[in-house]
PDB file of C-alpha atoms in Angstrom:
ATOM      1  CA  MET W   1      79.439  56.856 105.496  1.00  0.00           C
ATOM      2  CA  ALA W   2      82.521  56.608 102.956  1.00  0.00           C
ATOM      3  CA  PHE W   3      81.849  59.750 101.918  1.00  0.00           C
ATOM      4  CA  PHE W   4      82.155  61.674 105.273  1.00  0.00           C
ATOM      5  CA  ALA W   5      85.060  59.512 106.425  1.00  0.00           C
ATOM      6  CA  TRP W   6      86.979  60.610 103.177  1.00  0.00           C
ATOM      7  CA  LEU W   7      85.729  64.189 103.789  1.00  0.00           C
ATOM      8  CA  PHE W   8      86.978  64.179 107.609  1.00  0.00           C
ATOM      9  CA  ARG W   9      90.530  62.788 106.394  1.00  0.00           C
ATOM     10  CA  TRP W  10      90.396  65.665 103.472  1.00  0.00           C
ATOM     11  CA  LEU W  11      90.099  68.286 106.181  1.00  0.00           C
ATOM     12  CA  GLY W  12      92.544  66.745 108.385  1.00  0.00           C
ATOM     13  CA  TRP W  13      90.002  65.273 111.366  1.00  0.00           C
ATOM     14  CA  SER W  14      90.269  61.640 112.296  1.00  0.00           C
ATOM     15  CA  THR W  15      87.265  59.734 112.819  1.00  0.00           C
ATOM     16  CA  ASP W  16      88.999  56.944 114.444  1.00  0.00           C
ATOM     17  CA  PRO W  17      88.984  57.724 118.446  1.00  0.00           C
ATOM     18  CA  ARG W  18      92.344  56.060 118.729  1.00  0.00           C
ATOM     19  CA  ASP W  19      94.265  58.976 116.607  1.00  0.00           C
ATOM     20  CA  SER W  20      95.516  61.560 117.962  1.00  0.00           C
ATOM     21  CA  TRP W  21      95.136  65.335 117.419  1.00  0.00           C
ATOM     22  CA  ASP W  22      98.521  65.442 115.305  1.00  0.00           C
ATOM     23  CA  ALA W  23      96.658  64.913 112.250  1.00  0.00           C
ATOM     24  CA  PRO W  24      98.278  65.941 109.231  1.00  0.00           C
ATOM     25  CA  ALA W  25      97.179  69.266 107.553  1.00  0.00           C
ATOM     26  CA  PRO W  26      95.083  69.708 104.953  1.00  0.00           C
ATOM     27  CA  PRO W  27      96.504  68.907 101.295  1.00  0.00           C
ATOM     28  CA  GLN W  28      98.264  71.530  99.669  1.00  0.00           C
ATOM     29  CA  ALA W  29      97.452  72.815  96.265  1.00  0.00           C
ATOM     30  CA  ALA W  30      99.837  70.645  94.480  1.00  0.00           C
ATOM     31  CA  ASP W  31      98.060  67.671  96.166  1.00  0.00           C
ATOM     32  CA  ARG W  32      94.441  68.832  95.515  1.00  0.00           C
ATOM     33  CA  SER W  33      94.238  67.448  92.077  1.00  0.00           C
ATOM     34  CA  ALA W  34      94.796  63.966  93.213  1.00  0.00           C
ATOM     35  CA  VAL W  35      91.954  64.479  95.654  1.00  0.00           C
ATOM     36  CA  ARG W  36      89.640  65.959  93.288  1.00  0.00           C
ATOM     37  CA  THR W  37      90.214  63.033  91.010  1.00  0.00           C
ATOM     38  CA  ALA W  38      89.334  60.583  94.116  1.00  0.00           C
ATOM     39  CA  THR W  39      85.986  62.414  94.618  1.00  0.00           C
ATOM     40  CA  LEU W  40      84.973  61.259  91.076  1.00  0.00           C
ATOM     41  CA  GLU W  41      84.791  57.736  92.521  1.00  0.00           C
ATOM     42  CA  ALA W  42      82.788  59.109  95.474  1.00  0.00           C
ATOM     43  CA  PRO W  43      79.109  59.045  95.668  1.00  0.00           C
ATOM     44  CA  PRO W  44      77.016  62.115  93.472  1.00  0.00           C
ATOM     45  CA  ARG W  45      76.270  65.026  95.443  1.00  0.00           C
ATOM     46  CA  ALA W  46      73.070  67.399  94.763  1.00  0.00           C
ATOM     47  CA  PRO W  47      74.715  70.685  93.287  1.00  0.00           C
ATOM     48  CA  SER W  48      74.521  73.437  95.647  1.00  0.00           C
ATOM     49  CA  ARG W  49      73.093  76.653  95.305  1.00  0.00           C
ATOM     50  CA  PRO W  50      75.406  79.648  94.825  1.00  0.00           C
ATOM     51  CA  PRO W  51      75.540  81.865  97.909  1.00  0.00           C
ATOM     52  CA  SER W  52      74.721  84.933  96.153  1.00  0.00           C
ATOM     53  CA  GLU W  53      71.891  83.339  94.343  1.00  0.00           C
ATOM     54  CA  PRO W  54      68.566  84.252  96.253  1.00  0.00           C
ATOM     55  CA  LEU W  55      65.928  81.992  97.026  1.00  0.00           C
ATOM     56  CA  PRO W  56      62.786  81.688  95.144  1.00  0.00           C
ATOM     57  CA  ARG W  57      60.002  83.540  96.554  1.00  0.00           C
ATOM     58  CA  PRO W  58      56.822  81.743  97.501  1.00  0.00           C
ATOM     59  CA  ARG W  59      53.871  83.136  95.510  1.00  0.00           C
ATOM     60  CA  LEU W  60      50.861  84.174  97.342  1.00  0.00           C
ATOM     61  CA  THR W  61      47.359  84.573  96.521  1.00  0.00           C
ATOM     62  CA  PRO W  62      45.836  87.654  97.623  1.00  0.00           C
ATOM     63  CA  THR W  63      42.644  87.074  99.646  1.00  0.00           C
ATOM     64  CA  ARG W  64      39.659  89.315  99.561  1.00  0.00           C
ATOM     65  CA  ARG W  65      38.953  90.569 103.275  1.00  0.00           C
ATOM     66  CA  ASP W  66      35.910  92.709 104.245  1.00  0.00           C
ATOM     67  CA  THR W  67      37.260  95.351 106.260  1.00  0.00           C
ATOM     68  CA  THR W  68      33.994  96.082 107.722  1.00  0.00           C
ATOM     69  CA  ARG W  69      33.405  92.532 108.970  1.00  0.00           C
ATOM     70  CA  HIS W  70      36.871  92.356 110.325  1.00  0.00           C
ATOM     71  CA  ASP W  71      36.199  95.979 112.132  1.00  0.00           C
ATOM     72  CA  ALA W  72      32.830  94.565 113.615  1.00  0.00           C
ATOM     73  CA  ARG W  73      34.181  91.527 114.972  1.00  0.00           C
ATOM     74  CA  LYS W  74      37.090  93.276 116.158  1.00  0.00           C
ATOM     75  CA  SER W  75      34.561  95.590 118.411  1.00  0.00           C
ATOM     76  CA  HIS W  76      33.408  92.672 119.937  1.00  0.00           C
ATOM     77  CA  ALA W  77      36.529  92.413 122.410  1.00  0.00           C
ATOM     78  CA  THR W  78      35.553  95.954 123.774  1.00  0.00           C
ATOM     79  CA  PHE W  79      33.274  97.089 126.235  1.00  0.00           C
ATOM     80  CA  VAL W  80      32.735  99.993 128.576  1.00  0.00           C
ATOM     81  CA  GLU W  81      32.856  99.542 132.587  1.00  0.00           C
ATOM     82  CA  VAL W  82      30.343 101.418 134.452  1.00  0.00           C
ATOM     83  CA  THR W  83      31.280 102.307 138.168  1.00  0.00           C
ATOM     84  CA  GLY W  84      28.624 104.704 138.893  1.00  0.00           C
ATOM     85  CA  ALA W  85      25.008 104.774 138.164  1.00  0.00           C
ATOM     86  CA  VAL W  86      23.939 101.884 135.813  1.00  0.00           C
ATOM     87  CA  PRO W  87      24.084 103.134 132.139  1.00  0.00           C
ATOM     88  CA  TYR W  88      20.631 101.764 131.211  1.00  0.00           C
ATOM     89  CA  LYS W  89      17.632  99.705 132.314  1.00  0.00           C
ATOM     90  CA  TYR W  90      18.695  95.832 132.433  1.00  0.00           C
ATOM     91  CA  ALA W  91      22.229  96.595 131.843  1.00  0.00           C
ATOM     92  CA  ARG W  92      24.573  93.381 132.226  1.00  0.00           C
ATOM     93  CA  PHE W  93      26.703  93.110 135.580  1.00  0.00           C
ATOM     94  CA  GLY W  94      30.462  91.973 134.851  1.00  0.00           C
ATOM     95  CA  SER W  95      31.016  88.903 136.775  1.00  0.00           C
ATOM     96  CA  GLY W  96      33.909  89.215 139.243  1.00  0.00           C
ATOM     97  CA  THR W  97      34.417  92.752 138.496  1.00  0.00           C
ATOM     98  CA  GLY W  98      31.483  94.481 140.506  1.00  0.00           C
ATOM     99  CA  ARG W  99      30.942  96.590 137.619  1.00  0.00           C
ATOM    100  CA  HIS W 100      28.053  97.150 135.147  1.00  0.00           C
ATOM    101  CA  LEU W 101      28.719  96.703 131.614  1.00  0.00           C
ATOM    102  CA  ASP W 102      27.831  99.302 128.579  1.00  0.00           C
ATOM    103  CA  LEU W 103      27.122  97.286 125.479  1.00  0.00           C
ATOM    104  CA  SER W 104      25.285  99.772 123.504  1.00  0.00           C
ATOM    105  CA  GLN W 105      28.803 101.914 122.513  1.00  0.00           C
ATOM    106  CA  ASP W 106      29.673  99.544 119.450  1.00  0.00           C
ATOM    107  CA  GLY W 107      26.955  99.855 117.101  1.00  0.00           C
ATOM    108  CA  ASP W 108      27.372 101.327 113.775  1.00  0.00           C
ATOM    109  CA  GLU W 109      24.582 103.960 113.020  1.00  0.00           C
ATOM    110  CA  ALA W 110      26.108 105.200 109.909  1.00  0.00           C
ATOM    111  CA  ARG W 111      25.540 101.018 108.614  1.00  0.00           C
ATOM    112  CA  LEU W 112      21.908 100.865 109.822  1.00  0.00           C
ATOM    113  CA  GLN W 113      20.805 104.347 108.567  1.00  0.00           C
ATOM    114  CA  GLN W 114      22.701 103.370 104.724  1.00  0.00           C
ATOM    115  CA  ARG W 115      20.413 100.122 104.693  1.00  0.00           C
ATOM    116  CA  GLY W 116      17.311 101.866 106.031  1.00  0.00           C
ATOM    117  CA  LEU W 117      17.232 100.054 109.293  1.00  0.00           C
ATOM    118  CA  PRO W 118      15.785 101.233 112.157  1.00  0.00           C
ATOM    119  CA  VAL W 119      18.284 102.564 114.669  1.00  0.00           C
ATOM    120  CA  PHE W 120      18.381 101.929 118.554  1.00  0.00           C
ATOM    121  CA  ARG W 121      20.965 100.568 121.078  1.00  0.00           C
ATOM    122  CA  THR W 122      19.699  99.986 124.326  1.00  0.00           C
ATOM    123  CA  PRO W 123      16.655  98.143 125.866  1.00  0.00           C
ATOM    124  CA  GLU W 124      14.747 100.910 126.535  1.00  0.00           C
ATOM    125  CA  GLN W 125      15.199 102.182 122.392  1.00  0.00           C
ATOM    126  CA  LEU W 126      14.146  98.634 121.479  1.00  0.00           C
ATOM    127  CA  ALA W 127      11.106  99.159 123.968  1.00  0.00           C
ATOM    128  CA  ASP W 128       9.823 102.334 122.059  1.00  0.00           C
ATOM    129  CA  TRP W 129      10.587 100.946 118.676  1.00  0.00           C
ATOM    130  CA  LEU W 130       8.307  97.733 118.955  1.00  0.00           C
ATOM    131  CA  GLY W 131       5.697 100.151 121.236  1.00  0.00           C
ATOM    132  CA  VAL W 132       5.729  97.798 123.899  1.00  0.00           C
ATOM    133  CA  PRO W 133       6.771  98.754 127.707  1.00  0.00           C
ATOM    134  CA  LEU W 134      10.281  97.689 128.713  1.00  0.00           C
ATOM    135  CA  LYS W 135       8.990  95.303 131.272  1.00  0.00           C
ATOM    136  CA  LYS W 136       6.632  93.839 129.168  1.00  0.00           C
ATOM    137  CA  VAL W 137       9.924  93.090 126.448  1.00  0.00           C
ATOM    138  CA  ALA W 138      11.886  91.738 129.190  1.00  0.00           C
ATOM    139  CA  TRP W 139       9.104  89.548 130.118  1.00  0.00           C
ATOM    140  CA  LEU W 140       9.059  88.231 126.472  1.00  0.00           C
ATOM    141  CA  VAL W 141      12.815  87.268 126.659  1.00  0.00           C
ATOM    142  CA  HIS W 142      12.571  85.496 130.025  1.00  0.00           C
ATOM    143  CA  ARG W 143      14.872  88.279 131.763  1.00  0.00           C
ATOM    144  CA  PHE W 144      13.499  87.112 134.809  1.00  0.00           C
ATOM    145  CA  SER W 145      13.755  83.458 134.685  1.00  0.00           C
ATOM    146  CA  ALA W 146      17.406  83.155 133.462  1.00  0.00           C
ATOM    147  CA  GLY W 147      16.614  83.432 129.697  1.00  0.00           C
ATOM    148  CA  ARG W 148      14.273  80.008 129.861  1.00  0.00           C
ATOM    149  CA  PRO W 149      10.574  79.555 130.617  1.00  0.00           C
ATOM    150  CA  ALA W 150      10.257  77.633 133.775  1.00  0.00           C
ATOM    151  CA  SER W 151       7.266  75.547 132.343  1.00  0.00           C
ATOM    152  CA  VAL W 152       5.083  75.167 129.218  1.00  0.00           C
ATOM    153  CA  GLU W 153       2.417  77.542 130.812  1.00  0.00           C
ATOM    154  CA  GLN W 154       4.915  80.023 130.609  1.00  0.00           C
ATOM    155  CA  ALA W 155       6.298  79.859 127.432  1.00  0.00           C
ATOM    156  CA  HIS W 156       5.442  82.344 124.865  1.00  0.00           C
ATOM    157  CA  TYR W 157       5.322  79.819 122.298  1.00  0.00           C
ATOM    158  CA  HIS W 158       2.747  76.802 121.762  1.00  0.00           C
ATOM    159  CA  PHE W 159       4.760  73.480 121.339  1.00  0.00           C
ATOM    160  CA  ARG W 160       3.514  70.373 119.070  1.00  0.00           C
ATOM    161  CA  TRP W 161       5.338  67.503 117.972  1.00  0.00           C
ATOM    162  CA  LEU W 162       4.891  66.235 114.268  1.00  0.00           C
ATOM    163  CA  LYS W 163       6.284  62.789 112.826  1.00  0.00           C
ATOM    164  CA  LYS W 164       8.470  62.880 110.027  1.00  0.00           C
ATOM    165  CA  LYS W 165       8.127  60.869 107.205  1.00  0.00           C
ATOM    166  CA  SER W 166      11.894  59.518 107.139  1.00  0.00           C
ATOM    167  CA  GLY W 167      11.497  58.726 110.725  1.00  0.00           C
ATOM    168  CA  GLY W 168      12.082  61.244 114.103  1.00  0.00           C
ATOM    169  CA  TRP W 169      10.259  64.078 115.399  1.00  0.00           C
ATOM    170  CA  ARG W 170      10.236  67.905 114.406  1.00  0.00           C
ATOM    171  CA  LEU W 171       9.222  70.545 116.921  1.00  0.00           C
ATOM    172  CA  ILE W 172       6.818  73.176 115.785  1.00  0.00           C
ATOM    173  CA  GLU W 173       7.079  76.398 117.937  1.00  0.00           C
ATOM    174  CA  SER W 174       4.351  78.980 117.153  1.00  0.00           C
ATOM    175  CA  PRO W 175       4.722  82.209 119.140  1.00  0.00           C
ATOM    176  CA  LYS W 176       1.939  83.478 120.975  1.00  0.00           C
ATOM    177  CA  GLN W 177       0.201  86.892 120.195  1.00  0.00           C
ATOM    178  CA  THR W 178       2.180  89.388 121.781  1.00  0.00           C
ATOM    179  CA  LEU W 179       5.659  87.753 120.770  1.00  0.00           C
ATOM    180  CA  LYS W 180       4.404  87.229 117.269  1.00  0.00           C
ATOM    181  CA  GLN W 181       3.465  90.981 116.986  1.00  0.00           C
ATOM    182  CA  ALA W 182       7.264  92.079 117.617  1.00  0.00           C
ATOM    183  CA  GLN W 183       8.775  89.242 115.486  1.00  0.00           C
ATOM    184  CA  VAL W 184       6.491  90.321 112.600  1.00  0.00           C
ATOM    185  CA  LYS W 185       7.736  93.972 113.135  1.00  0.00           C
ATOM    186  CA  ILE W 186      11.369  92.841 113.465  1.00  0.00           C
ATOM    187  CA  LEU W 187      10.884  91.073 110.140  1.00  0.00           C
ATOM    188  CA  ARG W 188       9.310  93.727 108.203  1.00  0.00           C
ATOM    189  CA  GLU W 189      10.930  96.610 109.239  1.00  0.00           C
ATOM    190  CA  ILE W 190      14.479  94.805 109.513  1.00  0.00           C
ATOM    191  CA  LEU W 191      15.144  91.322 107.989  1.00  0.00           C
ATOM    192  CA  ASP W 192      13.225  92.028 104.929  1.00  0.00           C
ATOM    193  CA  ARG W 193      15.264  95.117 104.306  1.00  0.00           C
ATOM    194  CA  VAL W 194      18.611  92.734 103.857  1.00  0.00           C
ATOM    195  CA  PRO W 195      19.041  91.184 100.846  1.00  0.00           C
ATOM    196  CA  THR W 196      19.598  87.492 100.528  1.00  0.00           C
ATOM    197  CA  HIS W 197      21.426  85.366  97.964  1.00  0.00           C
ATOM    198  CA  SER W 198      20.300  84.994  94.560  1.00  0.00           C
ATOM    199  CA  ALA W 199      19.649  81.223  95.072  1.00  0.00           C
ATOM    200  CA  ALA W 200      17.654  81.720  98.191  1.00  0.00           C
ATOM    201  CA  HIS W 201      13.712  81.323  97.015  1.00  0.00           C
ATOM    202  CA  GLY W 202      12.024  80.186 100.237  1.00  0.00           C
ATOM    203  CA  PHE W 203      10.103  83.161 101.983  1.00  0.00           C
ATOM    204  CA  VAL W 204      11.826  85.733  99.956  1.00  0.00           C
ATOM    205  CA  THR W 205       9.588  88.406  98.870  1.00  0.00           C
ATOM    206  CA  GLY W 206       9.293  88.251  94.459  1.00  0.00           C
ATOM    207  CA  ARG W 207      10.327  84.509  94.336  1.00  0.00           C
ATOM    208  CA  SER W 208       8.541  81.399  94.543  1.00  0.00           C
ATOM    209  CA  ILE W 209       9.082  77.604  93.581  1.00  0.00           C
ATOM    210  CA  LEU W 210       8.876  78.573  90.350  1.00  0.00           C
ATOM    211  CA  THR W 211      11.595  81.145  90.383  1.00  0.00           C
ATOM    212  CA  ASN W 212      13.792  78.054  92.183  1.00  0.00           C
ATOM    213  CA  ALA W 213      12.725  75.695  89.273  1.00  0.00           C
ATOM    214  CA  LYS W 214      13.292  77.805  86.533  1.00  0.00           C
ATOM    215  CA  PRO W 215      17.056  77.945  86.108  1.00  0.00           C
ATOM    216  CA  HIS W 216      16.969  73.888  86.363  1.00  0.00           C
ATOM    217  CA  VAL W 217      14.639  73.437  83.399  1.00  0.00           C
ATOM    218  CA  GLY W 218      16.370  71.547  80.575  1.00  0.00           C
ATOM    219  CA  HIS W 219      18.944  70.127  82.597  1.00  0.00           C
ATOM    220  CA  ALA W 220      19.995  66.362  82.594  1.00  0.00           C
ATOM    221  CA  MET W 221      20.920  66.166  86.173  1.00  0.00           C
ATOM    222  CA  LEU W 222      19.529  67.750  89.540  1.00  0.00           C
ATOM    223  CA  VAL W 223      21.096  67.629  93.219  1.00  0.00           C
ATOM    224  CA  LYS W 224      18.739  67.859  95.864  1.00  0.00           C
ATOM    225  CA  LEU W 225      19.928  68.034  99.417  1.00  0.00           C
ATOM    226  CA  ASP W 226      18.489  68.484 102.920  1.00  0.00           C
ATOM    227  CA  LEU W 227      19.727  69.630 105.752  1.00  0.00           C
ATOM    228  CA  SER W 228      19.039  67.862 108.883  1.00  0.00           C
ATOM    229  CA  ASN W 229      17.230  69.828 111.706  1.00  0.00           C
ATOM    230  CA  PHE W 230      18.364  72.839 110.184  1.00  0.00           C
ATOM    231  CA  TYR W 231      16.424  75.740 112.303  1.00  0.00           C
ATOM    232  CA  ALA W 232      17.763  73.884 115.158  1.00  0.00           C
ATOM    233  CA  THR W 233      21.254  74.052 114.341  1.00  0.00           C
ATOM    234  CA  VAL W 234      21.136  77.723 113.720  1.00  0.00           C
ATOM    235  CA  GLY W 235      21.997  79.079 117.630  1.00  0.00           C
ATOM    236  CA  PHE W 236      21.337  81.928 119.615  1.00  0.00           C
ATOM    237  CA  SER W 237      25.366  83.147 119.197  1.00  0.00           C
ATOM    238  CA  ARG W 238      24.642  82.719 115.356  1.00  0.00           C
ATOM    239  CA  VAL W 239      21.856  85.033 115.426  1.00  0.00           C
ATOM    240  CA  VAL W 240      23.236  87.643 117.536  1.00  0.00           C
ATOM    241  CA  ALA W 241      26.150  87.738 115.045  1.00  0.00           C
ATOM    242  CA  LEU W 242      24.036  88.223 112.387  1.00  0.00           C
ATOM    243  CA  PHE W 243      22.458  91.371 113.902  1.00  0.00           C
ATOM    244  CA  ARG W 244      25.838  92.408 114.820  1.00  0.00           C
ATOM    245  CA  ALA W 245      26.771  92.400 111.184  1.00  0.00           C
ATOM    246  CA  LEU W 246      23.720  94.804 110.202  1.00  0.00           C
ATOM    247  CA  GLY W 247      25.413  97.574 112.591  1.00  0.00           C
ATOM    248  CA  TYR W 248      23.420  97.007 115.878  1.00  0.00           C
ATOM    249  CA  SER W 249      25.277  97.120 119.088  1.00  0.00           C
ATOM    250  CA  ARG W 250      25.901  93.948 121.507  1.00  0.00           C
ATOM    251  CA  GLU W 251      23.108  94.980 123.690  1.00  0.00           C
ATOM    252  CA  ALA W 252      20.750  95.382 120.765  1.00  0.00           C
ATOM    253  CA  ALA W 253      21.625  92.482 119.135  1.00  0.00           C
ATOM    254  CA  ILE W 254      21.344  90.534 122.122  1.00  0.00           C
ATOM    255  CA  TRP W 255      17.986  91.650 122.983  1.00  0.00           C
ATOM    256  CA  LEU W 256      17.039  90.655 119.230  1.00  0.00           C
ATOM    257  CA  GLY W 257      18.404  87.381 119.078  1.00  0.00           C
ATOM    258  CA  LEU W 258      16.477  86.767 122.427  1.00  0.00           C
ATOM    259  CA  LEU W 259      13.117  87.934 120.718  1.00  0.00           C
ATOM    260  CA  THR W 260      13.801  85.608 117.790  1.00  0.00           C
ATOM    261  CA  THR W 261      14.872  82.429 119.304  1.00  0.00           C
ATOM    262  CA  SER W 262      13.320  79.864 121.254  1.00  0.00           C
ATOM    263  CA  ALA W 263      14.241  77.827 124.353  1.00  0.00           C
ATOM    264  CA  ILE W 264      12.349  75.060 125.280  1.00  0.00           C
ATOM    265  CA  PRO W 265      10.972  74.678 129.063  1.00  0.00           C
ATOM    266  CA  GLY W 266      12.111  72.124 131.351  1.00  0.00           C
ATOM    267  CA  ASN W 267       9.169  70.276 131.931  1.00  0.00           C
ATOM    268  CA  MET W 268       7.947  69.936 128.214  1.00  0.00           C
ATOM    269  CA  ALA W 269       6.851  66.350 127.358  1.00  0.00           C
ATOM    270  CA  PHE W 270       8.791  64.203 124.698  1.00  0.00           C
ATOM    271  CA  PRO W 271       7.245  62.099 122.268  1.00  0.00           C
ATOM    272  CA  ALA W 272       6.104  58.530 123.261  1.00  0.00           C
ATOM    273  CA  ARG W 273       9.228  56.471 123.710  1.00  0.00           C
ATOM    274  CA  ASP W 274      11.506  58.986 122.201  1.00  0.00           C
ATOM    275  CA  PRO W 275      13.359  60.957 124.712  1.00  0.00           C
ATOM    276  CA  TYR W 276      16.378  61.769 122.322  1.00  0.00           C
ATOM    277  CA  ALA W 277      14.000  63.824 120.186  1.00  0.00           C
ATOM    278  CA  PHE W 278      14.651  66.478 122.832  1.00  0.00           C
ATOM    279  CA  GLU W 279      18.676  66.455 121.921  1.00  0.00           C
ATOM    280  CA  PRO W 280      18.759  69.316 118.937  1.00  0.00           C
ATOM    281  CA  TYR W 281      16.177  71.509 120.519  1.00  0.00           C
ATOM    282  CA  LEU W 282      18.108  71.883 124.016  1.00  0.00           C
ATOM    283  CA  ARG W 283      20.028  74.879 123.430  1.00  0.00           C
ATOM    284  CA  ARG W 284      18.333  78.426 121.993  1.00  0.00           C
ATOM    285  CA  HIS W 285      17.734  77.848 118.277  1.00  0.00           C
ATOM    286  CA  LEU W 286      15.454  79.234 115.735  1.00  0.00           C
ATOM    287  CA  PRO W 287      11.633  78.071 116.325  1.00  0.00           C
ATOM    288  CA  GLN W 288      10.110  76.685 113.498  1.00  0.00           C
ATOM    289  CA  GLY W 289       7.077  78.414 113.241  1.00  0.00           C
ATOM    290  CA  ALA W 290       7.949  81.832 113.762  1.00  0.00           C
ATOM    291  CA  PRO W 291       7.422  84.468 111.330  1.00  0.00           C
ATOM    292  CA  THR W 292      11.280  85.666 111.633  1.00  0.00           C
ATOM    293  CA  SER W 293      12.861  82.311 111.206  1.00  0.00           C
ATOM    294  CA  PRO W 294      12.840  82.032 107.654  1.00  0.00           C
ATOM    295  CA  ALA W 295      14.511  85.041 106.916  1.00  0.00           C
ATOM    296  CA  LEU W 296      17.403  84.415 109.644  1.00  0.00           C
ATOM    297  CA  ALA W 297      17.980  81.007 108.108  1.00  0.00           C
ATOM    298  CA  ASN W 298      18.468  82.220 104.812  1.00  0.00           C
ATOM    299  CA  LEU W 299      20.649  85.192 106.303  1.00  0.00           C
ATOM    300  CA  SER W 300      22.928  82.478 108.277  1.00  0.00           C
ATOM    301  CA  ALA W 301      23.203  80.174 105.339  1.00  0.00           C
ATOM    302  CA  TYR W 302      24.754  82.623 103.226  1.00  0.00           C
ATOM    303  CA  ARG W 303      28.308  81.745 103.104  1.00  0.00           C
ATOM    304  CA  LEU W 304      27.089  78.247 102.313  1.00  0.00           C
ATOM    305  CA  ASP W 305      24.916  79.549  99.270  1.00  0.00           C
ATOM    306  CA  LEU W 306      28.197  81.203  97.988  1.00  0.00           C
ATOM    307  CA  ARG W 307      30.253  78.117  98.195  1.00  0.00           C
ATOM    308  CA  LEU W 308      27.642  75.926  96.781  1.00  0.00           C
ATOM    309  CA  ALA W 309      26.981  78.475  93.914  1.00  0.00           C
ATOM    310  CA  GLY W 310      30.658  78.477  93.353  1.00  0.00           C
ATOM    311  CA  LEU W 311      30.611  74.316  93.527  1.00  0.00           C
ATOM    312  CA  SER W 312      27.917  74.504  90.522  1.00  0.00           C
ATOM    313  CA  LYS W 313      30.101  76.695  88.561  1.00  0.00           C
ATOM    314  CA  SER W 314      33.145  74.443  88.883  1.00  0.00           C
TER     315      SER W 314
END
């Protein structure tokens, strides 16, 4: 505070409210030598940067961005509202707008063809590719029952609870014949053609438990991790995003996601004295027992595999 009081006096400003505005003028050049001598007794100040010297620029680390993925995410925000006729069968109706939404225009057919994947944009084209009538495909995805079976009898899965060795329960959902045929076709002609991370060995063609164990031979330490309820944590939106990343339109990706995920019926029985076993399976999820679930699980964990691989090399 003494330094600021001296500075105010040097500038001719009064720090005492009793002082008048008729303060003495700042010292002249002849008197400033004494003032500068007095500054030696003041607290030291940090050296100031000359005004002409530029501030140092921060160094930015460049990041690699996948422009194709960015463009795919950006296209999610666009859709076409159709005011006249329905653009295609089972087109979605915009809430509050009174118009149908055409979600079939944002696919990337060039990317699909480059990867050797079947090209379709609408539910009709998907049904033709599956070789199943469109009404049956709509029945398989519970289009007429709000996306969820009303009862166990109307579900397209066989449900079975298994007791875990570590405690708790695991729900096994095996698709019935018609749905299983559609899922096998999706697996063979779409998912099997998408490369997985080199660290994924389960349910990957040409890999096995032997190829999984080979890189660890001779090492003194092995860290083993287990993801709790992994299939149940892969939700419907994640599966739709995977099909979107391959190049499918939102409409096609939604139907593919409905065909490869499960929603348990409301009247399903839970294991004895354990109603909380339902909790991981309440939302639409990957069913453990469907032929498409392992491939979709591997693809959904691709970024996790990248991070773990980088951690192991650090």
